[in-house]
Short mmCIF file of C-alpha atoms in Angstrom, two decimals:
data_model
loop_
_atom_site.label_atom_id
_atom_site.label_comp_id
_atom_site.label_asym_id
_atom_site.label_seq_id
_atom_site.Cartn_x
_atom_site.Cartn_y
_atom_site.Cartn_z
CA UNK A 86 -5.34 -47.38 30.41
CA UNK A 87 -5.57 -50.43 32.65
CA UNK A 88 -1.98 -51.38 31.84
CA UNK A 89 -0.82 -47.83 32.51
CA UNK A 90 -2.61 -47.65 35.88
CA UNK A 91 -1.33 -51.06 36.95
CA UNK A 92 2.22 -50.23 35.93
CA UNK A 93 2.10 -46.91 37.74
CA UNK A 94 0.79 -48.48 40.93
CA UNK A 95 3.45 -51.18 40.89
CA UNK A 96 6.16 -48.57 40.38
CA UNK A 97 4.73 -46.41 43.16
CA UNK A 98 4.40 -49.38 45.52
CA UNK A 99 8.14 -50.05 45.36
CA UNK A 100 9.03 -46.68 46.88
CA UNK A 101 7.53 -47.35 50.35
CA UNK A 102 9.51 -50.59 50.49
CA UNK A 103 12.80 -48.87 49.71
CA UNK A 104 12.08 -46.07 52.17
CA UNK A 105 11.10 -48.45 54.96
CA UNK A 106 14.28 -50.44 54.37
CA UNK A 107 16.37 -47.28 54.65
CA UNK A 108 17.46 -47.27 51.00
CA UNK A 109 16.34 -43.73 50.28
CA UNK A 110 18.48 -41.38 52.40
CA UNK A 111 17.36 -38.23 54.18
CA UNK A 112 13.79 -39.42 54.55
CA UNK A 113 12.10 -39.78 57.94
CA UNK A 114 10.01 -42.72 59.09
CA UNK A 115 6.98 -40.42 59.04
CA UNK A 116 7.55 -39.78 55.35
CA UNK A 117 7.81 -43.52 54.76
CA UNK A 118 4.52 -44.03 56.60
CA UNK A 119 2.81 -41.32 54.54
CA UNK A 120 4.07 -42.86 51.31
CA UNK A 121 2.96 -46.36 52.37
CA UNK A 122 -0.56 -45.25 53.30
CA UNK A 123 -0.88 -43.31 50.04
CA UNK A 124 0.11 -46.45 48.13
CA UNK A 125 -2.59 -48.41 49.98
CA UNK A 126 -5.21 -45.74 49.23
CA UNK A 127 -4.35 -45.73 45.52
CA UNK A 128 -4.44 -49.52 45.38
CA UNK A 129 -7.84 -49.69 47.06
CA UNK A 130 -9.15 -47.05 44.65
CA UNK A 131 -7.96 -49.06 41.68
CA UNK A 132 -9.78 -52.26 42.62
CA UNK A 133 -9.14 -55.10 40.24
CA UNK A 134 -6.09 -53.43 38.75
CA UNK A 135 -3.63 -55.13 41.11
CA UNK A 136 -3.14 -58.75 42.06
CA UNK A 137 -4.30 -59.61 45.63
CA UNK A 138 -0.76 -60.73 46.51
CA UNK A 139 0.67 -57.32 45.61
CA UNK A 140 -2.04 -55.52 47.56
CA UNK A 141 -1.36 -57.74 50.57
CA UNK A 142 2.34 -56.87 50.39
CA UNK A 143 1.47 -53.18 50.33
CA UNK A 144 -0.68 -53.60 53.44
CA UNK A 145 2.24 -55.34 55.19
CA UNK A 146 4.65 -52.61 54.09
CA UNK A 147 2.28 -49.97 55.50
CA UNK A 148 1.94 -51.96 58.74
CA UNK A 149 5.74 -52.13 58.94
CA UNK A 150 6.09 -48.36 58.48
CA UNK A 151 3.38 -47.75 61.09
CA UNK A 152 5.06 -50.11 63.56
CA UNK A 153 8.39 -48.32 63.06
CA UNK A 154 6.73 -45.00 63.92
CA UNK A 155 4.59 -46.19 66.86
CA UNK A 156 7.05 -48.62 68.39
CA UNK A 157 5.24 -50.69 71.02
CA UNK A 158 2.35 -48.22 71.30
CA UNK A 159 -1.10 -48.64 69.73
CA UNK A 160 -0.23 -52.06 68.30
CA UNK A 161 -3.88 -52.45 67.29
CA UNK A 162 -3.28 -50.14 64.30
CA UNK A 163 -0.54 -52.16 62.57
CA UNK A 164 -2.46 -55.24 63.70
CA UNK A 165 -5.47 -54.02 61.74
CA UNK A 166 -3.35 -53.57 58.61
CA UNK A 167 -1.97 -57.09 59.06
CA UNK A 168 -5.54 -58.38 59.23
CA UNK A 169 -6.34 -56.56 55.98
CA UNK A 170 -3.28 -58.10 54.35
CA UNK A 171 -4.30 -61.60 55.42
CA UNK A 172 -7.85 -61.08 54.18
CA UNK A 173 -6.63 -59.88 50.78
CA UNK A 174 -4.03 -62.68 50.50
CA UNK A 175 -6.77 -65.27 51.00
CA UNK A 176 -8.59 -63.89 47.96
CA UNK A 177 -6.02 -65.25 45.51
CA UNK A 178 -7.25 -67.72 42.91
CA UNK A 179 -5.36 -70.63 44.47
CA UNK A 180 -6.47 -69.67 47.99
CA UNK A 181 -2.81 -70.15 48.98
CA UNK A 182 -1.03 -67.39 50.88
CA UNK A 183 2.37 -66.53 49.35
CA UNK A 184 5.36 -68.00 51.15
CA UNK A 185 6.82 -64.55 51.83
CA UNK A 186 3.70 -63.68 53.88
CA UNK A 187 2.57 -67.06 55.20
CA UNK A 188 4.85 -66.98 58.26
CA UNK A 189 3.60 -63.51 59.20
CA UNK A 190 0.02 -64.73 59.56
CA UNK A 191 0.90 -67.49 62.05
CA UNK A 192 0.23 -66.73 65.76
CA UNK A 193 3.95 -66.59 66.56
CA UNK A 194 4.73 -64.51 63.45
CA UNK A 195 2.02 -62.00 64.33
CA UNK A 196 3.25 -61.84 67.93
CA UNK A 197 6.79 -61.26 66.69
CA UNK A 198 5.68 -58.43 64.39
CA UNK A 199 3.60 -56.62 67.01
CA UNK A 200 5.59 -57.25 70.21
CA UNK A 201 9.28 -57.88 69.47
CA UNK A 202 12.08 -55.49 68.65
CA UNK A 203 13.28 -55.74 65.05
CA UNK A 204 14.71 -53.64 62.26
CA UNK A 205 14.15 -53.86 58.51
CA UNK A 206 17.58 -52.40 57.83
CA UNK A 207 20.05 -55.07 56.78
CA UNK A 208 22.77 -55.87 59.32
CA UNK A 209 26.04 -57.61 58.51
CA UNK A 210 25.93 -59.31 61.92
CA UNK A 211 23.00 -61.43 60.71
CA UNK A 212 25.14 -63.22 58.12
CA UNK A 213 26.32 -65.83 60.65
CA UNK A 214 22.80 -67.12 61.34
CA UNK A 215 20.68 -66.18 58.32
CA UNK A 216 21.10 -65.92 54.55
CA UNK A 217 21.17 -62.58 52.78
CA UNK A 218 17.90 -60.99 51.64
CA UNK A 219 16.97 -58.17 49.29
CA UNK A 220 18.15 -55.14 51.26
CA UNK A 221 15.41 -52.97 49.69
CA UNK A 222 12.55 -55.33 50.64
CA UNK A 223 11.30 -54.75 54.22
CA UNK A 224 9.16 -57.92 54.13
CA UNK A 225 12.23 -60.01 53.29
CA UNK A 226 14.17 -58.30 56.08
CA UNK A 227 11.30 -59.00 58.49
CA UNK A 228 11.45 -62.67 57.54
CA UNK A 229 15.19 -62.67 58.22
CA UNK A 230 14.63 -61.17 61.68
CA UNK A 231 11.94 -63.76 62.40
CA UNK A 232 14.27 -66.64 61.48
CA UNK A 233 16.90 -65.20 63.76
CA UNK A 234 14.37 -64.85 66.59
CA UNK A 235 13.34 -68.51 66.27
CA UNK A 236 16.98 -69.59 66.53
CA UNK A 237 17.39 -67.33 69.54
CA UNK A 238 14.32 -68.78 71.25
CA UNK A 239 15.52 -72.36 70.63
CA UNK A 240 19.00 -71.67 72.00
CA UNK A 241 17.65 -69.70 74.95
CA UNK A 242 15.29 -72.57 75.81
CA UNK A 243 18.17 -75.06 75.85
CA UNK A 244 20.56 -73.04 77.99
CA UNK A 245 17.95 -71.55 80.31
CA UNK A 246 15.13 -74.09 80.73
CA UNK A 247 11.92 -72.46 81.94
CA UNK A 248 10.54 -73.58 85.24
CA UNK A 249 7.03 -72.17 85.39
CA UNK A 250 3.86 -73.72 84.05
CA UNK A 251 4.30 -71.93 80.75
CA UNK A 252 7.77 -73.33 80.28
CA UNK A 253 6.61 -76.72 79.14
CA UNK A 254 3.26 -78.44 78.94
CA UNK A 255 4.59 -81.89 78.20
CA UNK A 256 6.99 -84.39 79.71
CA UNK A 257 10.02 -83.41 77.65
CA UNK A 258 10.28 -79.83 78.89
CA UNK A 259 12.95 -77.66 77.31
CA UNK A 260 13.92 -80.26 74.69
CA UNK A 261 10.51 -80.43 73.03
CA UNK A 262 10.05 -76.66 73.24
CA UNK A 263 13.33 -76.14 71.40
CA UNK A 264 12.36 -78.70 68.76
CA UNK A 265 9.07 -76.86 68.19
CA UNK A 266 10.90 -73.61 67.45
CA UNK A 267 13.28 -75.41 65.08
CA UNK A 268 10.40 -77.14 63.29
CA UNK A 269 8.66 -73.80 62.79
CA UNK A 270 11.90 -72.34 61.44
CA UNK A 271 12.17 -75.13 58.88
CA UNK A 272 8.56 -74.70 57.81
CA UNK A 273 8.85 -70.94 57.23
CA UNK A 274 12.09 -71.27 55.22
CA UNK A 275 10.74 -73.81 52.75
CA UNK A 276 9.11 -72.84 49.48
CA UNK A 277 5.70 -74.36 48.88
CA UNK A 278 5.50 -76.72 45.91
CA UNK A 279 3.54 -75.19 43.07
CA UNK A 280 2.80 -76.45 39.54
CA UNK A 281 4.44 -74.54 36.68
CA UNK A 282 2.19 -71.82 35.26
CA UNK A 283 0.70 -72.46 31.80
CA UNK A 284 1.98 -69.07 30.61
CA UNK A 285 5.20 -67.15 31.35
CA UNK A 286 4.97 -65.20 34.60
CA UNK A 287 5.25 -61.39 34.23
CA UNK A 288 8.26 -59.85 36.00
CA UNK A 289 5.99 -57.98 38.40
CA UNK A 290 4.46 -61.27 39.62
CA UNK A 291 7.73 -63.07 40.34
CA UNK A 292 7.46 -65.02 43.60
CA UNK A 293 10.02 -64.36 46.33
CA UNK A 294 11.79 -67.45 47.69
CA UNK A 295 11.90 -67.83 51.47
CA UNK A 296 14.63 -70.47 51.50
CA UNK A 297 17.38 -69.76 54.00
CA UNK A 298 20.20 -72.34 53.82
CA UNK A 299 22.16 -70.73 56.67
CA UNK A 300 19.39 -70.71 59.28
CA UNK A 301 18.29 -74.20 58.20
CA UNK A 302 21.86 -75.43 58.80
CA UNK A 303 21.80 -74.01 62.31
CA UNK A 304 18.40 -75.61 62.90
CA UNK A 305 19.89 -78.90 61.70
CA UNK A 306 22.84 -78.90 64.12
CA UNK A 307 20.69 -77.70 67.02
CA UNK A 308 18.17 -80.48 66.38
CA UNK A 309 21.01 -82.99 66.25
CA UNK A 310 22.29 -81.71 69.61
CA UNK A 311 18.87 -82.13 71.21
CA UNK A 312 18.36 -85.62 69.80
CA UNK A 313 21.87 -86.62 70.90
CA UNK A 314 20.97 -85.66 74.47
CA UNK A 315 17.76 -87.65 74.05
CA UNK A 316 19.70 -90.72 72.93
CA UNK A 317 18.32 -90.97 69.38
CA UNK A 318 21.65 -92.04 67.87
CA UNK A 319 20.35 -93.24 64.49
CA UNK A 320 18.69 -89.91 63.69
CA UNK A 321 21.70 -87.98 64.98
CA UNK A 322 24.02 -89.82 62.59
CA UNK A 323 21.82 -88.93 59.62
CA UNK A 324 21.48 -85.27 60.66
CA UNK A 325 25.19 -84.75 61.29
CA UNK A 326 26.09 -86.39 57.98
CA UNK A 327 23.92 -83.74 56.33
CA UNK A 328 25.38 -80.98 58.54
CA UNK A 329 28.86 -81.70 57.16
CA UNK A 330 27.74 -79.88 54.00
CA UNK A 331 27.92 -76.43 55.54
CA UNK A 332 26.35 -73.68 53.37
CA UNK A 333 28.75 -71.94 51.01
CA UNK A 334 27.86 -68.57 52.55
CA UNK A 335 29.31 -69.68 55.89
CA UNK A 336 32.46 -71.00 54.22
CA UNK A 337 32.95 -67.61 52.56
CA UNK A 338 32.20 -65.75 55.80
CA UNK A 339 35.01 -67.65 57.54
CA UNK A 340 33.56 -67.13 61.03
CA UNK A 341 35.07 -68.99 63.99
CA UNK A 342 31.83 -70.17 65.60
CA UNK A 343 30.47 -72.22 62.66
CA UNK A 344 33.90 -73.85 62.41
CA UNK A 345 33.72 -74.80 66.09
CA UNK A 346 30.23 -76.24 65.58
CA UNK A 347 31.36 -78.27 62.56
CA UNK A 348 34.23 -79.81 64.54
CA UNK A 349 31.91 -80.46 67.49
CA UNK A 350 29.55 -82.30 65.14
CA UNK A 351 32.41 -84.57 64.06
CA UNK A 352 33.22 -85.37 67.70
CA UNK A 353 29.59 -86.31 68.36
CA UNK A 354 29.59 -88.56 65.28
CA UNK A 355 32.77 -90.30 66.44
CA UNK A 356 31.44 -90.70 69.99
CA UNK A 357 28.49 -92.72 68.69
CA UNK A 358 30.89 -95.56 67.76
CA UNK A 359 33.09 -97.67 70.06
CA UNK A 360 36.21 -95.69 70.91
CA UNK A 361 39.62 -97.26 71.56
CA UNK A 362 43.18 -96.03 71.32
CA UNK A 363 43.65 -93.74 68.34
CA UNK A 364 39.93 -93.03 68.07
CA UNK A 365 39.92 -91.44 71.54
CA UNK A 366 43.03 -89.40 70.67
CA UNK A 367 41.36 -88.22 67.46
CA UNK A 368 38.20 -87.23 69.35
CA UNK A 369 40.18 -85.22 71.88
CA UNK A 370 42.13 -83.56 69.07
CA UNK A 371 38.88 -82.44 67.44
CA UNK A 372 37.67 -81.18 70.84
CA UNK A 373 40.85 -79.11 71.25
CA UNK A 374 40.49 -77.59 67.76
CA UNK A 375 36.83 -76.76 68.37
CA UNK A 376 37.78 -75.27 71.73
CA UNK A 377 40.39 -73.08 70.05
CA UNK A 378 37.84 -71.67 67.61
CA UNK A 379 35.38 -71.18 70.47
CA UNK A 380 37.87 -69.22 72.56
CA UNK A 381 38.60 -66.96 69.58
CA UNK A 382 34.88 -66.31 69.15
CA UNK A 383 34.32 -65.67 72.87
CA UNK A 384 37.18 -63.18 72.95
CA UNK A 385 35.10 -60.82 70.76
CA UNK A 386 33.21 -58.40 73.07
CA UNK A 387 29.44 -58.57 73.16
CA UNK A 388 29.16 -55.10 71.58
CA UNK A 389 31.16 -56.32 68.57
CA UNK A 390 29.77 -59.85 68.30
CA UNK A 391 26.37 -58.33 67.65
CA UNK A 392 23.87 -59.88 70.02
CA UNK A 393 23.04 -62.29 72.80
CA UNK A 394 22.26 -65.03 70.27
CA UNK A 395 25.97 -65.29 69.50
CA UNK A 396 26.84 -65.65 73.19
CA UNK A 397 24.01 -68.13 73.68
CA UNK A 398 25.33 -70.38 70.91
CA UNK A 399 28.84 -70.08 72.35
CA UNK A 400 27.56 -71.15 75.77
CA UNK A 401 25.70 -74.11 74.29
CA UNK A 402 28.76 -75.22 72.30
CA UNK A 403 30.96 -74.91 75.40
CA UNK A 404 28.53 -76.94 77.51
CA UNK A 405 28.38 -79.68 74.87
CA UNK A 406 32.19 -79.72 74.59
CA UNK A 407 32.49 -80.24 78.35
CA UNK A 408 29.82 -82.94 78.26
CA UNK A 409 31.68 -84.76 75.48
CA UNK A 410 34.99 -84.48 77.32
CA UNK A 411 33.32 -85.96 80.40
CA UNK A 412 31.95 -88.84 78.34
CA UNK A 413 35.35 -89.55 76.77
CA UNK A 414 36.99 -89.60 80.21
CA UNK A 415 34.36 -91.95 81.64
CA UNK A 416 34.66 -94.33 78.69
CA UNK A 417 38.44 -94.59 79.10
CA UNK A 418 38.31 -96.91 82.12
CA UNK A 419 41.40 -98.48 83.70
CA UNK A 420 42.17 -102.12 84.36
CA UNK A 421 39.30 -102.44 86.86
CA UNK A 422 36.84 -100.75 84.50
CA UNK A 423 36.80 -97.52 86.53
CA UNK A 424 38.09 -94.23 85.06
CA UNK A 425 41.08 -93.01 87.01
CA UNK A 426 42.51 -89.49 87.09
CA UNK A 427 42.54 -87.95 83.63
CA UNK A 428 45.86 -87.42 81.80
CA UNK A 429 47.33 -83.94 82.10
CA UNK A 430 46.52 -82.88 78.54
CA UNK A 431 42.92 -84.09 78.82
CA UNK A 432 42.47 -82.31 82.15
CA UNK A 433 44.01 -79.10 80.78
CA UNK A 434 41.57 -79.09 77.83
CA UNK A 435 38.63 -79.53 80.21
CA UNK A 436 39.85 -76.69 82.44
CA UNK A 437 40.23 -74.35 79.44
CA UNK A 438 36.66 -74.98 78.38
CA UNK A 439 35.48 -74.55 81.97
CA UNK A 440 37.14 -71.12 82.10
CA UNK A 441 35.30 -70.17 78.90
CA UNK A 442 32.00 -71.34 80.44
CA UNK A 443 32.56 -69.17 83.52
CA UNK A 444 33.12 -66.16 81.28
CA UNK A 445 29.99 -66.84 79.23
CA UNK A 446 27.74 -67.14 82.29
CA UNK A 447 28.32 -63.43 82.85
CA UNK A 448 25.88 -62.91 79.94
CA UNK A 449 23.55 -65.73 81.03
CA UNK A 450 23.67 -65.76 84.83
CA UNK A 451 20.85 -68.28 85.06
CA UNK A 452 23.17 -70.78 83.37
CA UNK A 453 25.43 -70.70 86.44
CA UNK A 454 24.07 -74.12 87.45
CA UNK A 455 25.99 -75.63 84.52
CA UNK A 456 29.26 -74.38 86.03
CA UNK A 457 28.58 -76.30 89.25
CA UNK A 458 28.14 -79.54 87.31
CA UNK A 459 31.40 -79.20 85.41
CA UNK A 460 33.33 -77.99 88.46
CA UNK A 461 32.32 -81.21 90.16
CA UNK A 462 33.47 -83.19 87.14
CA UNK A 463 36.89 -81.54 86.99
CA UNK A 464 37.54 -82.43 90.65
CA UNK A 465 36.74 -86.07 89.93
CA UNK A 466 38.88 -86.02 86.79
CA UNK A 467 41.81 -84.56 88.74
CA UNK A 468 41.52 -87.17 91.49
CA UNK A 469 40.92 -84.53 94.17
CA UNK A 470 40.06 -85.49 97.75
CA UNK A 471 36.79 -87.52 97.64
CA UNK A 472 35.87 -86.28 101.11
CA UNK A 473 36.14 -82.62 100.11
CA UNK A 474 34.31 -83.28 96.83
CA UNK A 475 31.53 -85.00 98.77
CA UNK A 476 31.26 -82.04 101.16
CA UNK A 477 30.88 -79.62 98.24
CA UNK A 478 28.25 -81.85 96.65
CA UNK A 479 26.28 -82.14 99.88
CA UNK A 480 26.39 -78.38 100.40
CA UNK A 481 24.97 -77.68 96.94
CA UNK A 482 22.51 -80.56 96.74
CA UNK A 483 21.09 -80.00 100.24
CA UNK A 484 19.82 -76.54 99.29
CA UNK A 485 17.16 -78.03 97.00
CA UNK A 486 16.62 -81.54 98.33
CA UNK A 487 13.22 -80.66 99.78
CA UNK A 488 11.82 -78.85 96.72
CA UNK A 489 13.03 -80.44 93.50
CA UNK A 490 9.83 -79.52 91.66
CA UNK A 491 7.64 -76.48 91.31
CA UNK A 492 4.07 -76.35 92.56
CA UNK A 493 2.81 -77.37 89.11
CA UNK A 494 5.09 -80.43 89.08
CA UNK A 495 7.43 -79.15 86.41
CA UNK A 496 11.22 -79.34 86.71
CA UNK A 497 12.72 -76.10 87.93
CA UNK A 498 15.84 -74.50 86.49
CA UNK A 499 18.95 -76.61 87.01
CA UNK A 500 17.21 -79.89 87.89
CA UNK A 501 18.75 -81.73 84.93
CA UNK A 502 22.23 -80.63 86.00
CA UNK A 503 21.40 -81.68 89.57
CA UNK A 504 20.51 -85.15 88.31
CA UNK A 505 23.82 -85.33 86.42
CA UNK A 506 25.72 -84.38 89.59
CA UNK A 507 23.94 -87.17 91.47
CA UNK A 508 25.02 -89.64 88.79
CA UNK A 509 28.61 -88.44 89.08
CA UNK A 510 28.56 -88.83 92.87
CA UNK A 511 27.00 -92.29 92.82
CA UNK A 512 29.35 -93.45 90.07
CA UNK A 513 32.69 -92.10 91.26
CA UNK A 514 32.62 -91.45 95.01
CA UNK A 515 33.56 -94.29 97.43
CA UNK A 516 30.63 -96.15 98.94
CA UNK A 517 31.35 -95.19 102.61
CA UNK A 518 30.81 -91.50 101.77
CA UNK A 519 27.27 -92.08 100.50
CA UNK A 520 25.64 -92.72 103.86
CA UNK A 521 23.23 -93.40 105.59
CA UNK A 522 22.08 -96.73 104.08
CA UNK A 523 19.58 -96.19 101.30
CA UNK A 524 20.67 -92.58 100.74
CA UNK A 525 22.26 -93.38 97.39
CA UNK A 526 19.20 -95.29 96.20
CA UNK A 527 16.96 -92.33 97.07
CA UNK A 528 19.23 -89.91 95.21
CA UNK A 529 19.30 -92.15 92.14
CA UNK A 530 15.51 -92.52 92.22
CA UNK A 531 15.20 -88.72 92.29
CA UNK A 532 17.66 -88.39 89.42
CA UNK A 533 15.74 -91.00 87.41
CA UNK A 534 12.45 -89.11 87.83
CA UNK A 535 14.09 -85.84 86.79
CA UNK A 536 15.75 -87.31 83.70
CA UNK A 537 12.47 -88.93 82.64
CA UNK A 538 10.70 -85.60 83.04
CA UNK A 539 13.14 -83.55 80.96
CA UNK A 540 13.54 -86.26 78.30
CA UNK A 541 17.31 -86.82 78.80
CA UNK A 542 17.20 -90.48 77.77
CA UNK A 543 20.98 -90.74 77.29
CA UNK A 544 21.68 -89.97 80.96
CA UNK A 545 18.60 -91.96 81.97
CA UNK A 546 20.18 -95.10 80.51
CA UNK A 547 23.26 -94.54 82.66
CA UNK A 548 21.08 -94.00 85.72
CA UNK A 549 19.17 -97.23 85.10
CA UNK A 550 22.41 -99.20 84.73
CA UNK A 551 23.70 -97.79 88.02
CA UNK A 552 20.45 -98.78 89.75
CA UNK A 553 20.77 -102.31 88.35
CA UNK A 554 24.31 -102.59 89.70
CA UNK A 555 23.56 -100.93 93.03
CA UNK A 556 24.36 -103.99 95.12
CA UNK A 557 27.95 -104.53 93.89
CA UNK A 558 31.30 -102.76 94.28
CA UNK A 559 32.45 -99.78 96.28
CA UNK A 560 32.48 -97.48 93.26
CA UNK A 561 30.32 -97.74 90.13
CA UNK A 562 32.25 -97.38 86.89
CA UNK A 563 31.08 -95.55 83.83
CA UNK A 564 28.64 -97.38 81.64
#
């Protein structure tokens, strides 16, 4: 009798999952909710006949169905069911919450479940950023949405740094916040080590893996990008060497954006070594190929590309491409050690990427400050009139000279780009333009404080070298 009851409950418990995931047609969300609550009632009536893990999953399935019906209203009700699920999951013999539920009981996972918009119906647009899940399992689909949300939060933090007191509670600002999201993503897509059971596990008790090679690959390349900006070259080399092994699912998908990221990773790897002659040409060739893939991806309308995450990654890739092109130009100094006007092909590649950046800021208008930085760079690369360039810089920098920080002392949006513009001006503009005496030193001191605050150690090293060489020459060459 016990076996019959347990088998019947397990069979019945699968139906709410399939209904919630949209795998049983012509059924409303209310019917799914009714079925889920009935499954919970039967399970509670048959105490001891079901494993705590299974009962916890049924509570979560019921909470999911309730959340789909209520939307953002009365969140306390699905929250109560989540609490029941966590309490039951903690009653397992090992006192270890299953991996498929562990993420849901974290503060950020609970907030995501109760406050964010998500769908448990599988979407082909998710394949670029997350691995496939069981389409009939709403808990697995929830986990996929959560992984996607963490990637979105990390990318959003990098392209639109927050400026209020909640934006960052430490000295590294947007960088450390992004790393925290990526670390959480890695932790919730890793199976917990467990000793092999002494007896064969019944099919009904098979554990569900939470590994997600695709989202972990994205977390890897994003972490490498952050650490590259922070100047941690040794770690970046190791991460990018691992990133070269792109997941097979992305190779099969044949999407343009991962290809652009893979080529960009190779450029970053090459830039970490001394570059001369053919090495510079090879770097620029990789930049052009990555740019071509990026333009193809950007040409897909937002309604077809799926979501703002796609456009956010495109913007981040474009910004990094322009930053790398700037670095390659500055490192190719002339006979006096100063970079002259860029060759036509190099300038044309920079202008193409700048056009893409302008298009992408239509989705992320707060990232407009990045356009100003790269517009300044392209004028310097083209050898445009220094006087006119200086006038444009003064006009834009003067607007925020008196309030570079918020009331709480945190860097406001665009301050890192402002510091980069100051470095460009002090490095490439003739000395007579940077008047009155001491003006350049004050600007560099401001840039140094900003770069220290946001954790941009790579640019900070350049700033410190310029300060050391402040007394010599009419123009400071690239370090």
